[in-house]
Tab-separated table of C-alpha atoms and ligand atoms in Angstrom:
chain	number	residue	atom	x	y	z
A	1	MET	CA	23.096	-13.178	3.730
A	2	GLU	CA	23.470	-10.130	1.559
A	3	LEU	CA	20.774	-8.502	-0.548
A	4	ASP	CA	21.052	-9.346	-4.137
A	5	LEU	CA	20.353	-6.142	-6.027
A	6	LYS	CA	19.636	-8.017	-9.178
A	7	LYS	CA	16.817	-10.115	-7.684
A	8	LEU	CA	14.679	-7.419	-6.124
A	9	PRO	CA	10.926	-7.614	-6.171
A	10	THR	CA	9.030	-5.499	-8.650
A	11	HIS	CA	6.174	-4.599	-6.200
A	12	VAL	CA	6.393	-4.494	-2.388
A	13	ALA	CA	3.160	-4.041	-0.516
A	14	ILE	CA	3.170	-3.259	3.239
A	15	ILE	CA	0.522	-3.440	5.913
A	16	MET	CA	1.922	-0.790	8.327
A	17	ASP	CA	0.581	-2.040	11.625
A	18	GLY	CA	1.330	-1.579	15.334
A	19	ASN	CA	1.332	2.239	15.708
A	20	GLY	CA	-1.090	2.209	18.501
A	21	ARG	CA	0.622	-0.501	20.511
A	22	TRP	CA	4.037	1.070	20.009
A	23	ALA	CA	2.682	4.294	21.564
A	24	LYS	CA	0.933	2.546	24.329
A	25	SER	CA	4.094	0.648	25.276
A	26	ARG	CA	5.717	4.031	25.849
A	27	GLY	CA	2.732	5.425	27.800
A	28	LEU	CA	1.798	7.731	24.879
A	29	PRO	CA	-1.491	8.385	23.172
A	30	ARG	CA	-2.005	6.272	20.092
A	31	VAL	CA	-1.644	9.287	17.714
A	32	TYR	CA	2.036	9.575	18.647
A	33	GLY	CA	2.526	6.127	17.067
A	34	HIS	CA	0.935	7.360	13.887
A	35	LYS	CA	3.184	10.423	13.835
A	36	LYS	CA	6.253	8.191	14.249
A	37	GLY	CA	4.756	5.772	11.793
A	38	ALA	CA	4.451	8.475	9.155
A	39	GLU	CA	8.202	9.258	9.490
A	40	VAL	CA	9.052	5.551	9.071
A	41	ALA	CA	6.846	5.536	5.930
A	42	ARG	CA	8.961	8.398	4.540
A	43	ASN	CA	12.217	6.439	5.152
A	44	ILE	CA	10.871	3.239	3.621
A	45	ILE	CA	9.539	5.057	0.537
A	46	ASP	CA	13.066	6.637	0.069
A	47	LYS	CA	14.820	3.385	0.547
A	48	THR	CA	12.547	1.607	-1.963
A	49	CYS	CA	13.276	4.331	-4.498
A	50	GLU	CA	17.009	4.105	-3.771
A	51	LEU	CA	16.998	0.348	-4.297
A	52	GLY	CA	15.258	0.761	-7.599
A	53	ILE	CA	12.166	-1.184	-6.604
A	54	PRO	CA	9.590	0.129	-9.197
A	55	TYR	CA	6.315	-0.285	-7.180
A	56	LEU	CA	5.445	0.197	-3.540
A	57	THR	CA	1.997	0.021	-1.921
A	58	LEU	CA	1.501	1.176	1.702
A	59	PHE	CA	-1.813	0.371	3.344
A	60	ALA	CA	-2.523	3.622	5.144
A	61	PHE	CA	-6.296	3.587	5.788
A	62	SER	CA	-8.781	0.727	5.476
A	63	LYS	CA	-12.506	0.748	4.948
A	64	GLU	CA	-12.758	-0.669	8.521
A	65	ASN	CA	-10.685	2.142	10.018
A	66	TRP	CA	-13.693	4.440	9.857
A	67	GLN	CA	-14.799	2.632	13.032
A	68	ARG	CA	-12.005	4.197	14.985
A	69	PRO	CA	-12.528	7.186	17.316
A	70	GLU	CA	-13.119	10.437	15.293
A	71	HIS	CA	-10.083	12.171	16.750
A	72	GLU	CA	-7.779	9.338	15.682
A	73	ILE	CA	-9.243	9.492	12.108
A	74	GLN	CA	-8.730	13.270	12.038
A	75	VAL	CA	-5.090	12.897	13.070
A	76	LEU	CA	-4.558	10.288	10.292
A	77	PHE	CA	-6.057	12.631	7.758
A	78	MET	CA	-3.932	15.551	9.054
A	79	LEU	CA	-0.721	13.404	8.789
A	80	LEU	CA	-1.622	12.351	5.242
A	81	GLU	CA	-2.171	15.943	4.165
A	82	ASP	CA	1.011	17.055	5.782
A	83	TYR	CA	2.824	14.252	4.018
A	84	LEU	CA	1.433	15.173	0.653
A	85	ASN	CA	2.204	18.844	1.082
A	86	LYS	CA	5.799	18.320	2.298
A	87	GLU	CA	6.811	15.407	-0.034
A	88	LEU	CA	5.512	16.716	-3.353
A	89	PRO	CA	8.767	18.533	-4.157
A	90	GLU	CA	10.695	15.413	-3.027
A	91	MET	CA	8.559	13.203	-5.294
A	92	GLN	CA	9.338	15.477	-8.223
A	93	LYS	CA	13.048	15.435	-7.420
A	94	LYS	CA	13.173	11.564	-7.031
A	95	GLY	CA	10.909	10.805	-9.856
A	96	ILE	CA	8.123	9.238	-7.802
A	97	ARG	CA	4.652	8.853	-9.294
A	98	PHE	CA	1.988	9.045	-6.595
A	99	ARG	CA	-1.318	7.196	-6.683
A	100	GLY	CA	-4.153	6.967	-4.219
A	101	VAL	CA	-5.701	3.470	-4.349
A	102	GLY	CA	-9.200	3.150	-2.965
A	103	ASP	CA	-12.447	5.067	-2.635
A	104	ILE	CA	-10.749	8.398	-2.245
A	105	GLU	CA	-13.851	10.460	-3.018
A	106	GLU	CA	-15.303	9.521	0.508
A	107	PHE	CA	-12.475	11.468	2.145
A	108	PRO	CA	-12.845	15.159	3.204
A	109	GLU	CA	-12.981	17.326	0.115
A	110	ARG	CA	-9.725	19.203	0.929
A	111	LEU	CA	-7.835	15.896	1.107
A	112	VAL	CA	-9.471	14.628	-2.090
A	113	LYS	CA	-8.284	17.699	-3.914
A	114	LYS	CA	-4.740	17.377	-2.508
A	115	ILE	CA	-4.579	13.669	-3.509
A	116	LYS	CA	-5.784	14.410	-7.017
A	117	GLU	CA	-3.297	17.331	-7.281
A	118	VAL	CA	-0.306	15.316	-6.277
A	119	GLU	CA	-1.517	12.396	-8.626
A	120	GLU	CA	-1.723	14.884	-11.460
A	121	LYS	CA	1.538	16.597	-10.922
A	122	THR	CA	3.532	13.410	-10.459
A	123	LYS	CA	1.821	11.356	-13.215
A	124	ASN	CA	4.754	11.444	-15.567
A	125	ASN	CA	7.426	10.525	-13.103
A	126	LYS	CA	9.213	7.272	-14.013
A	127	ASN	CA	11.441	6.035	-11.251
A	128	MET	CA	8.898	4.496	-8.871
A	129	THR	CA	5.144	4.292	-8.399
A	130	LEU	CA	4.073	4.940	-4.760
A	131	CYS	CA	0.501	3.647	-4.215
A	132	LEU	CA	-1.138	4.674	-0.925
A	133	ALA	CA	-4.091	2.470	-0.163
A	134	LEU	CA	-6.627	4.922	1.252
A	135	ASN	CA	-10.180	4.007	2.172
A	136	TYR	CA	-9.289	0.709	0.631
A	137	GLY	CA	-10.853	-2.742	1.151
A	138	GLY	CA	-10.107	-5.789	-0.916
A	139	LYS	CA	-13.626	-7.110	-0.953
A	140	GLN	CA	-14.952	-3.729	-1.868
A	141	ASP	CA	-12.400	-3.462	-4.699
A	142	ILE	CA	-13.620	-6.844	-6.162
A	143	LEU	CA	-17.275	-5.818	-5.786
A	144	ARG	CA	-16.724	-2.490	-7.416
A	145	ALA	CA	-15.036	-4.223	-10.342
A	146	VAL	CA	-18.053	-6.634	-10.584
A	147	ARG	CA	-20.440	-3.732	-10.655
A	148	LEU	CA	-18.432	-1.855	-13.361
A	149	ILE	CA	-18.293	-5.066	-15.447
A	150	ALA	CA	-21.984	-5.791	-15.018
A	151	GLU	CA	-22.741	-2.247	-16.401
A	152	LYS	CA	-20.509	-3.029	-19.439
A	153	VAL	CA	-22.271	-6.282	-20.009
A	154	LYS	CA	-25.671	-4.656	-19.617
A	155	SER	CA	-24.822	-2.029	-22.275
A	156	GLY	CA	-23.485	-4.700	-24.640
A	157	GLU	CA	-19.932	-3.426	-24.636
A	158	LEU	CA	-18.652	-6.611	-22.991
A	159	SER	CA	-19.733	-10.197	-23.338
A	160	PRO	CA	-19.457	-12.522	-20.344
A	161	GLU	CA	-17.179	-15.060	-22.106
A	162	ASN	CA	-14.634	-12.337	-22.633
A	163	ILE	CA	-14.281	-11.614	-18.890
A	164	SER	CA	-10.743	-12.985	-18.486
A	165	GLU	CA	-8.443	-12.484	-15.601
A	166	GLU	CA	-6.790	-9.619	-17.569
A	167	VAL	CA	-10.045	-7.904	-18.289
A	168	PHE	CA	-11.211	-8.249	-14.680
A	169	LYS	CA	-7.997	-6.723	-13.381
A	170	LYS	CA	-8.658	-3.613	-15.511
A	171	TYR	CA	-11.661	-2.853	-13.343
A	172	LEU	CA	-9.942	-3.019	-10.050
A	173	HIS	CA	-8.296	0.031	-8.400
A	174	THR	CA	-4.991	-1.229	-9.611
A	175	PRO	CA	-5.459	-1.708	-13.374
A	176	ASP	CA	-1.864	-0.686	-14.339
A	177	ILE	CA	-0.027	-1.960	-11.227
A	178	PRO	CA	1.608	-5.407	-11.324
A	179	ASP	CA	0.476	-7.719	-8.506
A	180	PRO	CA	2.809	-7.545	-5.363
A	181	ASP	CA	5.694	-9.928	-5.263
A	182	LEU	CA	6.134	-9.399	-1.515
A	183	LEU	CA	3.698	-8.494	1.282
A	184	ILE	CA	5.148	-7.340	4.568
A	185	ARG	CA	3.013	-6.994	7.700
A	186	THR	CA	4.454	-5.602	10.855
A	187	SER	CA	3.318	-5.926	14.503
A	188	GLY	CA	2.966	-9.701	14.558
A	189	GLU	CA	-0.590	-9.988	13.358
A	190	LEU	CA	-0.963	-12.934	10.937
A	191	ARG	CA	-3.783	-11.668	8.687
A	192	ILE	CA	-4.522	-9.703	5.538
A	193	SER	CA	-7.226	-7.488	7.097
A	194	ASN	CA	-9.059	-6.927	3.818
A	195	PHE	CA	-6.086	-5.561	1.981
A	196	TYR	CA	-5.421	-6.455	-1.657
A	197	LEU	CA	-7.220	-9.874	-2.111
A	198	PHE	CA	-7.267	-10.515	-5.787
A	199	GLN	CA	-3.877	-8.990	-6.163
A	200	LEU	CA	-2.205	-11.089	-3.480
A	201	ALA	CA	-3.089	-14.440	-5.073
A	202	TYR	CA	0.588	-15.428	-5.569
A	203	THR	CA	2.409	-12.985	-3.359
A	204	GLU	CA	5.171	-14.062	-0.961
A	205	LEU	CA	4.096	-13.154	2.667
A	206	TYR	CA	6.491	-11.908	5.336
A	207	PHE	CA	5.355	-11.264	8.887
A	208	THR	CA	7.483	-9.566	11.543
A	209	PRO	CA	6.721	-8.843	15.203
A	210	VAL	CA	8.373	-5.431	14.899
A	211	PHE	CA	5.825	-2.535	15.386
A	212	TRP	CA	5.712	-0.246	12.375
A	213	PRO	CA	7.226	2.809	14.221
A	214	ASP	CA	10.258	0.563	14.893
A	215	PHE	CA	10.519	-0.745	11.372
A	216	ASN	CA	13.633	0.553	9.655
A	217	GLU	CA	16.048	-0.040	6.779
A	218	GLU	CA	17.661	-3.026	8.410
A	219	GLU	CA	14.264	-4.661	9.032
A	220	TYR	CA	13.282	-3.887	5.419
A	221	ILE	CA	16.448	-5.485	4.080
A	222	LYS	CA	15.826	-8.563	6.199
A	223	ALA	CA	12.296	-8.884	4.588
A	224	LEU	CA	13.768	-8.515	1.135
A	225	ILE	CA	16.438	-11.116	1.783
A	226	SER	CA	13.845	-13.508	3.086
A	227	TYR	CA	11.990	-12.893	-0.159
A	228	GLN	CA	15.062	-13.686	-2.204
A	229	GLN	CA	15.412	-17.112	-0.471
A	230	ARG	CA	11.902	-18.198	-1.491
A	231	GLU	CA	11.386	-20.561	-4.468
A	232	ARG	CA	8.418	-19.218	-6.339
A	233	ARG	CA	6.901	-22.079	-8.207
A	234	PHE	CA	3.525	-20.852	-9.253
A	235	GLY	CA	2.217	-24.373	-9.232
A	236	LYS	CA	4.965	-25.753	-11.413
A	237	VAL	CA	7.702	-28.196	-10.660
A	238	ASN	CA	11.206	-26.744	-10.616
A	239	ASP	CA	14.067	-28.965	-11.796
B	1	LIG	C1	-1.513	0.923	11.935
B	1	LIG	O1	-1.335	0.950	13.275
B	1	LIG	C2	-1.979	2.277	11.351
B	1	LIG	C3	-3.397	2.212	10.902
B	1	LIG	C4	-4.240	1.242	10.813
B	1	LIG	C5	-3.849	3.456	10.296
B	1	LIG	P1	-2.566	0.695	14.268
B	1	LIG	O2	-3.168	2.052	14.545
B	1	LIG	O3	-3.482	-0.333	13.752
B	1	LIG	O4	-1.802	0.166	15.610
B	1	LIG	P2	-2.342	-1.019	16.528
B	1	LIG	O5	-2.583	-2.184	15.698
B	1	LIG	O6	-3.520	-0.563	17.214
B	1	LIG	O7	-1.182	-1.176	17.432
B	2	LIG	C1	-4.830	-2.752	8.801
B	2	LIG	O1	-4.554	-2.572	10.087
B	2	LIG	C2	-5.063	-1.444	8.050
B	2	LIG	C3	-3.930	-0.653	7.919
B	2	LIG	C4	-2.715	-0.832	8.180
B	2	LIG	C5	-4.233	0.691	7.295
B	2	LIG	P1	-5.573	-2.667	11.242
B	2	LIG	O2	-4.901	-2.492	12.511
B	2	LIG	O3	-6.655	-1.708	10.922
B	2	LIG	O4	-6.134	-4.163	11.040
B	2	LIG	P2	-6.729	-5.121	12.158
B	2	LIG	O5	-7.813	-4.390	12.844
B	2	LIG	O6	-5.650	-5.603	13.096
B	2	LIG	O7	-7.258	-6.329	11.326
B	3	LIG	MG1	-3.570	-2.356	13.881
C-alpha cells in the first residue's frame, strides 16, 4: 500500500507515549526517553509539514502528569523550553504557526512567556498549525467551556437555546482548530487518557505498540495508510 497524497487527513493528533518504558528497556533513567522523544517529535512535525497536513496536535503534558516526580517534570519543562528556543527560526522558515493548547498559565512564568512569544511571532504563518497540548485535560477543557458559557448566560449575552455545537466549540481551547481526523497513540496503551474528548467524537483511532522514541517516518506513514483505508460513515449509509 502506498500513501495517497490526495487523501491526507486535515488534522492528526498524537498521544506520544512510552518514553519511560523505552528508557527502562535500555537500562536508562526515564528522562533519557523524554530526550529521545523530543527528537522524534521534531521529525514528526517536519514530516507533517512536508506532507502538507495542515494541523498537528502533540499531547506533551497532561493535567495528570503533575503527579510525576518533580525532577521528571522539570526535565519535561526544560526540553520544552529548549524546543521552543531552537525551533522558532525553523518554524518561521517552514511557515509553522505554533499554539499552546491547555491551561498554560499554570506553568512556570518563564515558560509561559516563551510559549506566548512563539505563539505571537508565528501567528501569521500559513503552512501548518502545530498545537502542543500542555497542561491539558479533556474533562477540564469541557468544564472550562461550561463555566465561560455560564458567565455569558448570566450576563445576558447568550441565551441557553443558542448553545449549539458550533457555539460550544468556540469556548474550548481549540475554537479555530478542526477536530482531528486521526488519533495515533504509541506504546500499546488502548486509552484516551483525558486527551481531547469533545474533539475526538468522530476521529479515527490508531494504536501501535511502538514506544514513542522508536516512532519514525515509516511508522507514521503506516498510520496514515491505515487511516486512508477506513470508511468514514459518520452514521450514514454508504452506497
Ligand atoms: C510519554 O511517555 C511522555 C509524557 C507523558 C510526558 P511516558 O513518560 O508516559 O512513558 P511511559 O508510559 O511511562 O513508558
Ligand atoms: C498521556 O500519557 C499524556 C501524554 C502523552 C502527555 P500518560 O503516560 O500520562 O497516560 P497514562 O498514565 O498511561 O494514562
Ligand atoms: Mg505513559
